[in-house]
mmCIF file of C-alpha atoms in Angstrom:
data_model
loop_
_atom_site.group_PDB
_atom_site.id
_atom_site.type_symbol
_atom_site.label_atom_id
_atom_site.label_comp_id
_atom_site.label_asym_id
_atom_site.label_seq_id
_atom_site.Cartn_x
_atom_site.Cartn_y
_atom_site.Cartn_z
ATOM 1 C CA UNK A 1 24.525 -128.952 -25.086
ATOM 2 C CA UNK A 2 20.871 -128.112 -25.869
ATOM 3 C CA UNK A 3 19.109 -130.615 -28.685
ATOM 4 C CA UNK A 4 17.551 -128.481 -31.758
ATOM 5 C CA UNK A 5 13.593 -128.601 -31.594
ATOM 6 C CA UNK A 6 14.305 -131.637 -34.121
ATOM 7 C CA UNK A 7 16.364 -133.791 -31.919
ATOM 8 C CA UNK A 8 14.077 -132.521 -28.885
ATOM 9 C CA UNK A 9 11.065 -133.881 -30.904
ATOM 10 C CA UNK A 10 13.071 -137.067 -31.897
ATOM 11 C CA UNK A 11 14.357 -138.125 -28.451
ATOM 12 C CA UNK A 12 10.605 -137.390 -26.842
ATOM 13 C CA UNK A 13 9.076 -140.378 -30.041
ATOM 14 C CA UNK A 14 11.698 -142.234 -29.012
ATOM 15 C CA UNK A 15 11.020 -142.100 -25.400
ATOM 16 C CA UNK A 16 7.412 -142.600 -25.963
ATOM 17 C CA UNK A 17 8.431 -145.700 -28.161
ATOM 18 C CA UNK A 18 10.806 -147.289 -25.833
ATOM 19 C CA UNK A 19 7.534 -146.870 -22.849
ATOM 20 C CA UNK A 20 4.828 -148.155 -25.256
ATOM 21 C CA UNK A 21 7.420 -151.639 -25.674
ATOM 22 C CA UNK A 22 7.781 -151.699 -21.855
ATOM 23 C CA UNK A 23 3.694 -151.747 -21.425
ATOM 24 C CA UNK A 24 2.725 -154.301 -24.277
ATOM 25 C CA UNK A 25 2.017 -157.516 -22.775
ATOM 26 C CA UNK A 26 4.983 -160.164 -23.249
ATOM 27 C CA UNK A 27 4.358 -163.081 -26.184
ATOM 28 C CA UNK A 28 2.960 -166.041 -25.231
ATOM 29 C CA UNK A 29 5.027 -168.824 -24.186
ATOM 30 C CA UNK A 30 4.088 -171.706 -27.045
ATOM 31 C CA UNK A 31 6.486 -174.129 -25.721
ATOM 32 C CA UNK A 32 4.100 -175.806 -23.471
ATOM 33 C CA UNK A 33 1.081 -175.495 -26.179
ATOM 34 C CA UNK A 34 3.769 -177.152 -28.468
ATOM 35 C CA UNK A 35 4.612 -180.007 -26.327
ATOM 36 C CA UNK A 36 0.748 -180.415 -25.347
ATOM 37 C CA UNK A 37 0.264 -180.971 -29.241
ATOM 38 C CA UNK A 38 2.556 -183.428 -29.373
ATOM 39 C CA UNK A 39 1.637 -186.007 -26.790
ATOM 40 C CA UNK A 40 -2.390 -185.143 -28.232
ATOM 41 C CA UNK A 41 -2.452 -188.071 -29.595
ATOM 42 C CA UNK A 42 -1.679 -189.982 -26.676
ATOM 43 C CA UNK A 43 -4.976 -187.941 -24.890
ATOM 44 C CA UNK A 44 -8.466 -190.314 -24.448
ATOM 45 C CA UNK A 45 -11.758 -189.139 -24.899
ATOM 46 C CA UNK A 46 -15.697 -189.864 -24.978
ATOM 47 C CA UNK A 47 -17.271 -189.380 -28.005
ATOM 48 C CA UNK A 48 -20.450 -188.075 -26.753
ATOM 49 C CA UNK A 49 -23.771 -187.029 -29.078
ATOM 50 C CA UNK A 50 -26.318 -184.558 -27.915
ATOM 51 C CA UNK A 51 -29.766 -184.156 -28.748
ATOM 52 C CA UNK A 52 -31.058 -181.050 -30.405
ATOM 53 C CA UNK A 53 -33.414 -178.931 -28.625
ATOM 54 C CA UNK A 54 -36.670 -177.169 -30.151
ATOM 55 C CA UNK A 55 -34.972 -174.154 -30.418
ATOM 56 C CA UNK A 56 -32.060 -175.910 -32.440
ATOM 57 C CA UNK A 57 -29.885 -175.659 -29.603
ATOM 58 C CA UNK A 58 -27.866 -178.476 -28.701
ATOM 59 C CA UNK A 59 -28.637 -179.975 -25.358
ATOM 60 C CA UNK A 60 -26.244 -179.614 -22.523
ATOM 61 C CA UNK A 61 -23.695 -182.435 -22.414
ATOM 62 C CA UNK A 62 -24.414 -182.545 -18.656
ATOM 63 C CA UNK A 63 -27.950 -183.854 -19.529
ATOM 64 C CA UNK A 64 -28.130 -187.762 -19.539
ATOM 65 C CA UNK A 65 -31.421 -187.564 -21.123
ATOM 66 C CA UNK A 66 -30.796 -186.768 -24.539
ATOM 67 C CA UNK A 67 -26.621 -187.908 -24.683
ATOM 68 C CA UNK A 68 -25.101 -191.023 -25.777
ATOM 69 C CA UNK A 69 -21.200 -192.051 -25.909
ATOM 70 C CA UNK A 70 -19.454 -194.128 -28.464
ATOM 71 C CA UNK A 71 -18.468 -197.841 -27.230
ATOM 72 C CA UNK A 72 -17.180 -200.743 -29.096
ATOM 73 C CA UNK A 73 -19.530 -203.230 -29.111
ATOM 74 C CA UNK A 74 -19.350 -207.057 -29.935
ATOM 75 C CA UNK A 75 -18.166 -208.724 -33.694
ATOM 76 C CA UNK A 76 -20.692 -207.736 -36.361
ATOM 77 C CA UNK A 77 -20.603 -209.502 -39.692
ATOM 78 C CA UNK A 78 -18.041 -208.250 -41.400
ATOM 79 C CA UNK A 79 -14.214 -209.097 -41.889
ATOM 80 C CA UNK A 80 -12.051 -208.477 -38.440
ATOM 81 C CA UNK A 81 -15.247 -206.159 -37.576
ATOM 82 C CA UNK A 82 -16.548 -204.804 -34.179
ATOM 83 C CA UNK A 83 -20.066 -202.935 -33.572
ATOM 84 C CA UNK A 84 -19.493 -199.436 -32.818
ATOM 85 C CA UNK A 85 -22.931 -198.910 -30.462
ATOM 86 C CA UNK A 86 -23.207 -196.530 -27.995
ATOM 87 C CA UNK A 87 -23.933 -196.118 -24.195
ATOM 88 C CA UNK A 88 -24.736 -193.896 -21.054
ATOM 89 C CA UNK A 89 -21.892 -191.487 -20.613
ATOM 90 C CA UNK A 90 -19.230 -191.795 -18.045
ATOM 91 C CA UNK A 91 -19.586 -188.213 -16.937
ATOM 92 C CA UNK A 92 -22.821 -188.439 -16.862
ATOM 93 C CA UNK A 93 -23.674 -191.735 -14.771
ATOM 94 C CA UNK A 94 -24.237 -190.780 -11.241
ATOM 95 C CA UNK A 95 -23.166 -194.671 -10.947
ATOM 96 C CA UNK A 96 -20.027 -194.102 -12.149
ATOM 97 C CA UNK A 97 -18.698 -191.447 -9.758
ATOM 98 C CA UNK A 98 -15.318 -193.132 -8.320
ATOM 99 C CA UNK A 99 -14.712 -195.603 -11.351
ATOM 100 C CA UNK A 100 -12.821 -195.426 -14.041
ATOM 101 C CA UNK A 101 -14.534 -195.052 -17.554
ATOM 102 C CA UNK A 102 -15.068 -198.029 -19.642
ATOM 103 C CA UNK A 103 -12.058 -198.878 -22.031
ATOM 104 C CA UNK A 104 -13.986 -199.545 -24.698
ATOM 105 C CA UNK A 105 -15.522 -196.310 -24.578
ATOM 106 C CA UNK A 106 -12.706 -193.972 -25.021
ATOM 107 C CA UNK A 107 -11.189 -192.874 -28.094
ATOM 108 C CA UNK A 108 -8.539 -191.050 -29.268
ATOM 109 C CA UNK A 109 -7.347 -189.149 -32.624
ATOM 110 C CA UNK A 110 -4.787 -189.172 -34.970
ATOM 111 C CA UNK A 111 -3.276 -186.294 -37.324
ATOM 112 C CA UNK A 112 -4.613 -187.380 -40.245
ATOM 113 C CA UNK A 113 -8.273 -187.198 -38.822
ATOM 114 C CA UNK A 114 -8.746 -191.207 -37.120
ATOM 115 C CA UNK A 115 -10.999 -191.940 -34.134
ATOM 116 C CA UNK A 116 -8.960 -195.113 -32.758
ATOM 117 C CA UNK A 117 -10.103 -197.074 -29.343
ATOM 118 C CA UNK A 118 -6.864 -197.809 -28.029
ATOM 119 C CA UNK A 119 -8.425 -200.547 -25.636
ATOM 120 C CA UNK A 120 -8.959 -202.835 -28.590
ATOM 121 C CA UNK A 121 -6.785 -200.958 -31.396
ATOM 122 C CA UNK A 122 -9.388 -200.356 -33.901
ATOM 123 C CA UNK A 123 -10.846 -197.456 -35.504
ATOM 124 C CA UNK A 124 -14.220 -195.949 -36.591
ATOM 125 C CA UNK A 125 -14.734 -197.003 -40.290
ATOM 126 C CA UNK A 126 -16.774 -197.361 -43.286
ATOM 127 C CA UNK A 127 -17.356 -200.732 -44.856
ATOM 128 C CA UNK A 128 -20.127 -202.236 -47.435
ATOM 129 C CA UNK A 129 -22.469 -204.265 -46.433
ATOM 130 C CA UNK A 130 -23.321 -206.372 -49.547
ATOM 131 C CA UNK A 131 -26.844 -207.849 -47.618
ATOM 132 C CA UNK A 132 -28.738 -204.474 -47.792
ATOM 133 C CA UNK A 133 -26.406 -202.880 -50.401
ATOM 134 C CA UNK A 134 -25.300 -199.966 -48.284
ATOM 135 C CA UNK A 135 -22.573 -198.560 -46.516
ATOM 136 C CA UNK A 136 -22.219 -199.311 -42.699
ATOM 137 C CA UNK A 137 -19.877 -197.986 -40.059
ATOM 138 C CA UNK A 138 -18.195 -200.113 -37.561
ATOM 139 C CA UNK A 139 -14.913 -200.252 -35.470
ATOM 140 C CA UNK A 140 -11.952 -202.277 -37.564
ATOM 141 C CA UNK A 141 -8.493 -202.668 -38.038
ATOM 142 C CA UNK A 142 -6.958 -198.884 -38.933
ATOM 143 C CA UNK A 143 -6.737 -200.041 -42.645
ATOM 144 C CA UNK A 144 -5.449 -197.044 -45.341
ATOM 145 C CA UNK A 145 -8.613 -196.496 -47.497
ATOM 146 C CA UNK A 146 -11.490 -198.123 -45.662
ATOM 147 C CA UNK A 147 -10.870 -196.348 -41.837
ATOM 148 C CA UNK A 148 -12.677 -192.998 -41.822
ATOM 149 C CA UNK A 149 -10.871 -189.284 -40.963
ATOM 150 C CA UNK A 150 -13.549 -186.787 -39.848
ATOM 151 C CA UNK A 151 -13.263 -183.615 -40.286
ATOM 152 C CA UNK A 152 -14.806 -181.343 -37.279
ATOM 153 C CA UNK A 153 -17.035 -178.110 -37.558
ATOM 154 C CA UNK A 154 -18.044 -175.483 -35.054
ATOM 155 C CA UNK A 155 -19.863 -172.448 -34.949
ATOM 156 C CA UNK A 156 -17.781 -169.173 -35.275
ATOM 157 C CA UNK A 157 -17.831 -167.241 -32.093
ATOM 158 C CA UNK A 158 -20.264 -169.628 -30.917
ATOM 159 C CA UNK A 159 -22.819 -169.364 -33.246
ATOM 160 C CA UNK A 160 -23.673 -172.752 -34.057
ATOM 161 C CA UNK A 161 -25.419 -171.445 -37.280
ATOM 162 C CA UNK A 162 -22.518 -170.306 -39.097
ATOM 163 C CA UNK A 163 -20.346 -173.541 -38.712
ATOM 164 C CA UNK A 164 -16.661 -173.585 -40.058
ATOM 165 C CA UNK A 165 -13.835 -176.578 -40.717
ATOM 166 C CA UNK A 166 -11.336 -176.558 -37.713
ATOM 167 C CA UNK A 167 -9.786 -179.210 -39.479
ATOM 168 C CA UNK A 168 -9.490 -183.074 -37.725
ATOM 169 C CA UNK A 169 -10.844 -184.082 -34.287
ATOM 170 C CA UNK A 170 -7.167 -183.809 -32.814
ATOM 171 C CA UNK A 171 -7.123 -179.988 -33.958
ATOM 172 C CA UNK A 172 -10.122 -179.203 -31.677
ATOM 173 C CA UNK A 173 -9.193 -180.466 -28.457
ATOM 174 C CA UNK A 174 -5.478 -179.006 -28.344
ATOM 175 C CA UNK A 175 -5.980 -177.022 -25.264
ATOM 176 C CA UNK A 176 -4.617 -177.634 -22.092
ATOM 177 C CA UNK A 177 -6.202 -177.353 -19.176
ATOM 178 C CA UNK A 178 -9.847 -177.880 -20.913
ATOM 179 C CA UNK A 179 -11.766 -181.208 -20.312
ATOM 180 C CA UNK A 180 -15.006 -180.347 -22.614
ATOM 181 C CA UNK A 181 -14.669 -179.435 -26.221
ATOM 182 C CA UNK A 182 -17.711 -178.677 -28.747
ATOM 183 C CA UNK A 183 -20.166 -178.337 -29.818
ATOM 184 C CA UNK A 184 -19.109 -179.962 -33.355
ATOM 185 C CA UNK A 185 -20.609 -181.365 -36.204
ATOM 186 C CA UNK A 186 -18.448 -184.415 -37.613
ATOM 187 C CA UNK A 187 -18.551 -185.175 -41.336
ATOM 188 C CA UNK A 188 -16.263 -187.565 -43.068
ATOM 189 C CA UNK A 189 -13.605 -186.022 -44.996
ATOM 190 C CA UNK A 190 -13.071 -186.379 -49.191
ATOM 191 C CA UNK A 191 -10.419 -188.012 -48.641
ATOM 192 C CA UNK A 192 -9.981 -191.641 -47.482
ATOM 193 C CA UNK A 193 -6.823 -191.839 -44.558
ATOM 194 C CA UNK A 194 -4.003 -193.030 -45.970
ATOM 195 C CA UNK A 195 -2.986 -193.621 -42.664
ATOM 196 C CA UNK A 196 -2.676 -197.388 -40.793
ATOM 197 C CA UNK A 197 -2.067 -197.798 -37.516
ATOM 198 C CA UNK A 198 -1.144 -201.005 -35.375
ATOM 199 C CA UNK A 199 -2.837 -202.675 -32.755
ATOM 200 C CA UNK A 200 -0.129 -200.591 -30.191
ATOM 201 C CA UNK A 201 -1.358 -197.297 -32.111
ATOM 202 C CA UNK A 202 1.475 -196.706 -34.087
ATOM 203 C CA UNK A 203 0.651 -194.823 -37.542
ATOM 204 C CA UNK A 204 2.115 -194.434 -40.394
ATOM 205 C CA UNK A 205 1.556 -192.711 -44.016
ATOM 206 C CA UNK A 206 0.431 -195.713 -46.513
ATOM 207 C CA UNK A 207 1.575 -194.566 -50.656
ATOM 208 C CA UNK A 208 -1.556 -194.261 -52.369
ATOM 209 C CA UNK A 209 -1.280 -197.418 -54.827
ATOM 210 C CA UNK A 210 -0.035 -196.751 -58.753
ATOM 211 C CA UNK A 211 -2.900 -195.299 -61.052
ATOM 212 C CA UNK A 212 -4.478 -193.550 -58.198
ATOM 213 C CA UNK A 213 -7.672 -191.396 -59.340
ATOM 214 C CA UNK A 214 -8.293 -188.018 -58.262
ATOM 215 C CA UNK A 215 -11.578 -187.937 -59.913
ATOM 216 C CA UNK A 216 -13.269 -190.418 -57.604
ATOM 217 C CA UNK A 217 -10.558 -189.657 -54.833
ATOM 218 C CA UNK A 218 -10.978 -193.732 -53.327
ATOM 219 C CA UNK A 219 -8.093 -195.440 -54.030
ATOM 220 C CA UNK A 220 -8.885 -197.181 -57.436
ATOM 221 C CA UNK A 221 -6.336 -197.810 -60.300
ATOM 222 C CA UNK A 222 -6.651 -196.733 -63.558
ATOM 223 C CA UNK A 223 -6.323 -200.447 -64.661
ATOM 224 C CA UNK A 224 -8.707 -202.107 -67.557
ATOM 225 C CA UNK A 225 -11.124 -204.340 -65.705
ATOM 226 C CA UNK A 226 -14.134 -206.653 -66.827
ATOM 227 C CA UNK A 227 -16.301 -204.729 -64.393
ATOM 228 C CA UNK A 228 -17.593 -201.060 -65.002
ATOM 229 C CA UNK A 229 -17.202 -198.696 -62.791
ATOM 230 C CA UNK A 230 -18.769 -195.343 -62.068
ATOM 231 C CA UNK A 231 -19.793 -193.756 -64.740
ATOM 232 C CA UNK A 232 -19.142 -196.378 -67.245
ATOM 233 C CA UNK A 233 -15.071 -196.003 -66.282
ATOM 234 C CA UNK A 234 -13.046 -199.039 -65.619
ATOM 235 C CA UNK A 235 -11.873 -200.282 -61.905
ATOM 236 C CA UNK A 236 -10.575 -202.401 -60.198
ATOM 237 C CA UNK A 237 -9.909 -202.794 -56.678
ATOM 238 C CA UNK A 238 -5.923 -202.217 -55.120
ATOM 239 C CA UNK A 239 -4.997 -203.410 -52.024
ATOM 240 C CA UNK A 240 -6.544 -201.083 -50.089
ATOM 241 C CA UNK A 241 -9.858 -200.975 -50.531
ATOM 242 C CA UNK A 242 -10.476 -205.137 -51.021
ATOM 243 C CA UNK A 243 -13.273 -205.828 -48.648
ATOM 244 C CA UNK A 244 -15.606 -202.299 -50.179
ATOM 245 C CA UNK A 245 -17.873 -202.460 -53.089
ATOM 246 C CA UNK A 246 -16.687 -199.815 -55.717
ATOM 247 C CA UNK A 247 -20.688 -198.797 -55.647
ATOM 248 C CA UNK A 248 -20.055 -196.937 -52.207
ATOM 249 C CA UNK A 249 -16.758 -195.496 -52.893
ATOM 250 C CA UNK A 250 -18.472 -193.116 -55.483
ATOM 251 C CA UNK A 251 -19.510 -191.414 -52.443
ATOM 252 C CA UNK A 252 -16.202 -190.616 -51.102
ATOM 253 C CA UNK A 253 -16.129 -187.837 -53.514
ATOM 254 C CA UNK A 254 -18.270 -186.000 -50.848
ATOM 255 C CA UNK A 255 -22.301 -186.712 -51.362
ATOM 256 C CA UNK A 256 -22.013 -189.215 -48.587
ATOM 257 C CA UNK A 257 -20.188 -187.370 -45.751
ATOM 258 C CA UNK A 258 -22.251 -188.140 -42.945
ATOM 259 C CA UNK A 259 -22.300 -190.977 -40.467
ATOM 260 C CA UNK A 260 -26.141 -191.444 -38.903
ATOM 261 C CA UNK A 261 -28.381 -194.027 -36.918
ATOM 262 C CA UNK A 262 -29.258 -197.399 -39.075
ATOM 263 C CA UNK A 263 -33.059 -197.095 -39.529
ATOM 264 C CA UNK A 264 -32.419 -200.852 -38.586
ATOM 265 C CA UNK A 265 -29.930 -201.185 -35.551
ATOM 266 C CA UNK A 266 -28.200 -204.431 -35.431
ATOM 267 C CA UNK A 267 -29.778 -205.612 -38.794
ATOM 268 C CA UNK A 268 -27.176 -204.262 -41.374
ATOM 269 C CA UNK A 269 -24.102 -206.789 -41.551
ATOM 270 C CA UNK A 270 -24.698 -206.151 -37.354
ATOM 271 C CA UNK A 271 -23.789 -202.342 -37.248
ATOM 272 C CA UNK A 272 -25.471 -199.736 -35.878
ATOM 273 C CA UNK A 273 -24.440 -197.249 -37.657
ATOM 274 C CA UNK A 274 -24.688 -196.158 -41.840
ATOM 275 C CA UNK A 275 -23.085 -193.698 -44.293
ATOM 276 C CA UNK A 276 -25.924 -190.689 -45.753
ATOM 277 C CA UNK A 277 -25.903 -188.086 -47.167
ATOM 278 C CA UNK A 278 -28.277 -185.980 -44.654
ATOM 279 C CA UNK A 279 -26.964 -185.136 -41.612
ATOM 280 C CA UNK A 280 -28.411 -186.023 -38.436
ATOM 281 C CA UNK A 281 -29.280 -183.270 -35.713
ATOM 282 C CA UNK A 282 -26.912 -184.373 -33.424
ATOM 283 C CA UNK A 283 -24.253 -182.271 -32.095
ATOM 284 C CA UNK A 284 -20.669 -184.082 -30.766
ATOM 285 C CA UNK A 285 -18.455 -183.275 -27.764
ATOM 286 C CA UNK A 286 -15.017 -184.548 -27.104
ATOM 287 C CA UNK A 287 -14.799 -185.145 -23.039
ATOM 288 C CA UNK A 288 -11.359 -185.978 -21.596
ATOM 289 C CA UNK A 289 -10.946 -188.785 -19.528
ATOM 290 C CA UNK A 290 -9.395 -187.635 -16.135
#
């Protein structure tokens, strides 16, 4: 029988409908992005620093003359501590075509925002140095409250003027089949981890202690002590913050979010490395280890 100019006009839309489904392109397949994710952490990487150019530009990670990598360095001076120094680039080296990269010069990143070497089992953190009253960064055991998270940056679209949170280093390099990720700008986040790790790399969540302040956001109790804190508030130290002077931690409620060069490298408590609040003008990119 003939279709009414109603049913005509419906059967044609749904013709048209049933086409337009046939020539969309099919969903992604997130199962192997998914798995990727997971075994992340398990991924090594340089840490490598760029230069900025005149233009403010960062220079190409290909160019040795303005790049540096991350390496773990000999003990410094403080408790179970390691320099973190840095060092000609793997990927850079003509030397190095053939050989492996350096153990000690490859990283990799938790969830909750750690840069661990998983050579030695110790992570990029922030520690006081009493000597020159100031905070230092080293390598150390992947202590709740003293090892840092970062939190990475990049430009939108590519525009490294407009910079936005992607959230930690392990959230920027999820990407297979890439071996270069950045440029980024690291900062250290609020928030101390209140993650530990072991020497094999596993991590787990550490219960911030009872009394915990939000205010300062470091891992003090609200406990009377004989010793003022900031702003004229009582403090005293818990158990996971025992080897930091409570005059840095005032800075982990995010005027100190910036790790730079020590003005006096090697001098500090050893380290290379301090806590400021001015950035440097280096850019970071993550490189993956083949």
């Amino acid at each position: 029988p003939r279709l009414g100019r109603r049913a005509q006009a419906d059967a044609r839309l749904r013709d048209h409908d049933h086409h337009a489904a046939d020539a969309r392109p099919p969903l992604p397949d997130l199962t192997g992005l998914a798995k990727f994710a997971q075994n992340a952490t398990q991924l090594k990487f340089s840490v490598q620093w760029v230069k900025t150019q005149p233009s403010g530009n960062p220079m190409s990670p290909l160019d040795p003359s303005g790049s540096k990598c991350w390496k773990i360095g000999g003990d410094d001076k403080l408790p179970g501590g390691r320099v973190l120094t840095t060092a000609r680039c793997h990927h850079t080296d003509p030397a190095a075509h053939g050989r492996p990269p350096d153990p000690l010069a490859l990283w990799s990143f938790t969830e909750d925002g750690l840069i661990r070497n998983p050579e030695t089992g110790l992570c990029v953190r922030r520690m006081w140095c009493t000597e020159f009253a100031v905070q230092v960064v080293d390598a150390g055991p992947c202590t709740a409250g003293k090892s840092m998270n970062f939190v990475v940056h990049k430009g939108l679209a590519g525009n490294i003027k407009n910079m936005q949170p992607v959230g930690p280093p392990l959230a920027a390099v999820i990407s297979p089949g890439e071996n270069l990720f950045g440029p980024f700008r690291l900062e250290l986040n609020r928030k101390p981890s209140t993650m530990s790790c072991d020497r094999n790399g596993k991590c787990h969540e550490v219960e911030p202690a009872v009394g915990w302040r939000p205010e300062f956001d470091h891992g003090m109790t609200k406990q009377p002590a004989t010793v003022p804190g900031v702003g004229g508030k009582p403090w005293v130290h818990d158990s996971l913050v025992t080897d930091t002077d409570p005059r840095s931690l005032a800075d982990y409620s995010g005027a100190a979010k910036f790790m730079v060069d020590s003005p006096l490298p090697g001098v500090m408590c050893g380290t290379d490395f301090e806590v400021s609040t001015i950035g440097g003008n280096d850019y970071a990119y993550f490189v993956r280890a083949e």
